[in-house]
Short mmCIF file of C-alpha atoms in Angstrom, two decimals:
data_model
loop_
_atom_site.label_atom_id
_atom_site.label_comp_id
_atom_site.label_asym_id
_atom_site.label_seq_id
_atom_site.Cartn_x
_atom_site.Cartn_y
_atom_site.Cartn_z
CA MET N 201 78.53 151.24 43.08
CA GLY N 202 76.20 151.37 40.15
CA ILE N 203 75.22 152.91 36.85
CA ALA N 204 74.31 156.61 36.59
CA ASP N 205 72.41 158.43 33.84
CA GLU N 206 73.54 161.65 32.11
CA GLU N 207 72.32 163.77 35.06
CA GLY N 208 74.21 161.66 37.60
CA ASN N 209 71.12 159.88 38.96
CA LEU N 210 71.74 156.31 40.05
CA VAL N 211 69.68 154.03 37.79
CA GLU N 212 71.05 150.67 38.87
CA SER N 213 72.94 149.63 42.01
CA PHE N 214 75.40 146.78 42.32
CA ALA N 215 75.87 144.79 45.50
CA TYR N 216 78.42 142.07 46.04
CA ASP N 217 78.85 139.65 48.91
CA GLU N 218 82.04 140.25 50.84
CA GLY N 219 84.40 137.41 50.04
CA GLU N 220 86.66 135.45 52.31
CA GLN N 221 90.18 136.85 52.96
CA ILE N 222 92.42 134.41 51.06
CA ILE N 223 95.82 136.06 51.64
CA SER N 224 97.19 137.86 54.66
CA ALA N 225 97.29 141.65 54.91
CA GLU N 226 101.11 141.42 55.01
CA THR N 227 101.22 139.44 51.75
CA SER N 228 98.79 141.87 50.13
CA GLU N 229 100.94 144.87 51.11
CA MET N 230 104.10 143.13 49.88
CA MET N 231 102.48 142.35 46.50
CA LYS N 232 101.27 145.95 46.12
CA LYS N 233 104.86 147.17 46.65
CA ILE N 234 106.28 144.62 44.21
CA LEU N 235 103.70 145.50 41.55
CA GLU N 236 104.25 149.21 42.13
CA SER N 237 107.96 148.68 41.40
CA VAL N 238 107.00 147.15 38.02
CA VAL N 239 105.62 150.56 36.99
CA ALA N 240 108.10 152.74 38.90
CA GLU N 241 111.25 151.05 37.59
CA GLY N 242 110.44 147.88 35.66
CA THR N 243 108.82 146.59 32.48
CA GLY N 244 105.66 148.64 33.12
CA SER N 245 107.42 152.02 33.22
CA LYS N 246 105.52 153.27 30.15
CA ALA N 247 102.39 153.41 32.35
CA TYR N 248 104.08 155.68 34.91
CA LEU N 249 102.15 158.87 35.72
CA PRO N 250 103.81 161.60 37.79
CA GLY N 251 101.97 162.14 41.06
CA TYR N 252 100.34 158.71 41.14
CA ARG N 253 101.51 155.45 42.66
CA ILE N 254 100.47 152.74 40.20
CA GLY N 255 100.87 148.99 40.48
CA GLY N 256 100.87 146.75 37.44
CA LYS N 257 101.94 143.60 35.66
CA THR N 258 102.91 143.31 32.02
CA ALA N 259 102.51 140.15 29.96
CA THR N 260 103.30 138.93 26.48
CA SER N 261 101.53 135.76 25.36
CA GLU N 262 102.23 133.77 22.22
CA LYS N 263 99.11 132.56 20.46
CA LEU N 264 98.66 129.02 19.24
CA PRO N 265 99.98 127.47 17.13
CA ARG N 266 103.45 128.18 18.55
CA ARG N 267 105.88 130.10 16.34
CA SER N 268 102.99 131.65 14.42
CA GLY N 269 104.39 135.12 15.10
CA LYS N 270 101.09 136.15 16.71
CA TYR N 271 100.95 137.53 20.22
CA ILE N 272 98.73 139.18 22.82
CA ALA N 273 100.31 142.10 24.67
CA SER N 274 98.68 142.93 27.99
CA PHE N 275 98.94 145.15 31.02
CA MET N 276 96.97 144.79 34.27
CA SER N 277 97.06 147.77 36.60
CA PHE N 278 95.61 149.26 39.79
CA ALA N 279 95.81 152.73 41.28
CA PRO N 280 96.51 154.43 43.55
CA ALA N 281 98.75 151.65 44.84
CA GLU N 282 98.44 152.72 48.48
CA ASN N 283 94.62 152.53 48.38
CA PRO N 284 93.42 150.98 45.08
CA GLN N 285 90.26 152.58 43.67
CA ILE N 286 90.52 151.42 40.05
CA MET N 287 91.73 148.28 38.32
CA ALA N 288 92.13 148.07 34.55
CA LEU N 289 93.25 145.54 31.97
CA VAL N 290 94.51 146.42 28.50
CA LEU N 291 94.75 143.60 25.94
CA ILE N 292 96.17 144.18 22.47
CA ASP N 293 95.51 141.27 20.16
CA GLU N 294 98.18 140.66 17.55
CA PRO N 295 100.16 143.90 17.78
CA GLN N 296 102.25 144.65 14.73
CA GLY N 297 106.02 145.03 15.08
CA VAL N 298 106.97 145.22 18.74
CA TYR N 299 104.69 142.93 20.73
CA TYR N 300 105.84 143.18 24.37
CA GLY N 301 103.13 143.96 26.91
CA GLY N 302 104.95 146.79 28.65
CA THR N 303 105.99 148.45 25.39
CA VAL N 304 102.67 148.13 23.52
CA ALA N 305 100.00 148.08 26.24
CA GLY N 306 101.83 150.30 28.77
CA PRO N 307 101.22 153.61 26.95
CA VAL N 308 97.54 152.68 26.47
CA MET N 309 97.26 152.01 30.21
CA GLN N 310 98.96 155.33 30.98
CA GLU N 311 96.44 157.20 28.80
CA LEU N 312 93.53 155.33 30.38
CA LEU N 313 94.67 156.12 33.94
CA LYS N 314 95.58 159.72 33.02
CA ASN N 315 91.90 160.24 32.18
CA ALA N 316 90.24 157.95 34.74
CA LEU N 317 92.04 158.98 37.94
CA PRO N 318 91.19 162.71 37.79
CA TYR N 319 87.65 161.81 36.66
CA LEU N 320 87.30 159.74 39.84
CA GLY N 321 88.49 162.73 41.88
CA ILE N 322 91.87 161.17 42.68
CA GLU N 323 94.37 164.04 42.68
CA PRO N 324 98.08 163.56 42.03
CA VAL N 325 100.51 163.87 44.93
CA TYR N 326 103.89 164.90 43.53
CA ASN N 327 107.24 164.25 45.14
CA GLU N 328 109.75 167.12 44.84
CA LYS N 329 111.25 165.91 41.54
CA GLU N 330 107.81 165.26 39.98
CA ALA N 331 106.58 168.70 41.08
CA GLU N 332 109.54 170.38 39.34
CA GLU N 333 109.00 168.32 36.17
CA ALA N 334 105.24 169.03 36.19
CA ALA N 335 105.86 172.77 36.53
CA GLU N 336 108.31 172.70 33.61
CA ALA N 337 105.76 170.83 31.47
CA GLN N 338 103.09 173.50 31.94
CA THR N 339 102.57 176.94 30.48
CA GLU N 340 100.14 179.82 30.79
CA VAL N 341 97.93 180.43 27.76
CA PRO N 342 98.62 183.88 26.29
CA ASP N 343 95.80 186.18 25.16
CA VAL N 344 95.75 186.11 21.35
CA THR N 345 92.30 187.64 20.80
CA GLY N 346 92.43 190.54 18.38
CA MET N 347 95.58 189.20 16.68
CA ALA N 348 95.98 188.15 13.07
CA PRO N 349 95.96 184.33 12.69
CA ALA N 350 99.68 184.03 11.87
CA GLN N 351 100.68 186.28 14.79
CA ALA N 352 98.41 184.33 17.17
CA LYS N 353 99.82 181.01 15.99
CA ASN N 354 103.39 182.25 16.53
CA THR N 355 102.57 183.63 20.01
CA LEU N 356 101.06 180.28 21.02
CA TYR N 357 104.02 178.40 19.55
CA GLN N 358 106.40 180.52 21.66
CA ALA N 359 104.41 179.45 24.73
CA GLY N 360 104.78 175.77 23.77
CA LEU N 361 101.27 175.36 22.36
CA SER N 362 99.94 174.32 18.97
CA SER N 363 96.83 175.78 17.37
CA GLU N 364 94.13 175.29 14.81
CA TYR N 365 91.72 177.75 13.22
CA ARG N 366 87.94 177.63 13.11
CA GLY N 367 86.05 179.86 10.72
CA GLU N 368 87.38 182.39 8.27
CA GLY N 369 88.51 185.90 8.96
CA GLU N 370 91.35 188.25 9.64
CA THR N 371 91.25 188.35 13.44
CA VAL N 372 91.04 185.92 16.38
CA SER N 373 87.74 186.69 18.11
CA ARG N 374 87.78 183.90 20.71
CA GLN N 375 90.17 181.21 21.92
CA LEU N 376 90.02 177.93 23.80
CA PRO N 377 91.57 177.38 26.28
CA PRO N 378 91.07 180.94 27.52
CA ALA N 379 93.94 183.32 28.23
CA GLY N 380 95.53 182.90 31.64
CA GLU N 381 94.70 179.21 32.02
CA THR N 382 97.60 176.90 32.92
CA VAL N 383 97.85 173.91 30.57
CA ASN N 384 100.37 171.27 29.58
CA LYS N 385 102.83 172.27 26.90
CA GLY N 386 101.78 170.77 23.57
CA THR N 387 98.08 171.47 24.19
CA LYS N 388 96.24 172.51 21.04
CA ALA N 389 94.45 175.85 21.23
CA VAL N 390 91.41 176.46 19.05
CA LEU N 391 91.29 179.94 17.51
CA TYR N 392 87.95 181.26 16.25
CA LEU N 393 88.36 183.75 13.40
CA GLU N 394 86.11 186.61 12.34
#
């Protein structure tokens, strides 16, 4: 563990003394399962990510003085639940409107883990239902180079994608993501015009 520079060179290492085991392995496994159920079917369901087993605990805390109408919404999470590699805490101080931890902090935790887990090289493992849903949520990017902007936008829309233009011109000269790439529906394609 440590800090790396832009080129990936380790510039500072961290070392920690191994602590004393304070709970049994059986208790630890039981708590992981209980906290995983919070995300899979409980108050933390807004942090659920298909293909990942995530454990978590939501919390809603009222700030002092009592009955001030001010809260802290929080969500503590770890993943993957079967072999935790990352632990994260999201705190939202004085959320407006809805203030429950699972409702307010859960989606933030989901977004954080959606980015962090693949970055750490932790690949999703889908069950059959998740695999079907993931396949339905993806689309192949059509080739819109050479098209007029309006035609390209419509073609992308038909594939479930949004788009934005860069530059001025009558024709799409380049596109990102490139044609043939599989992406999630709703992805925004950038169209470069000439």
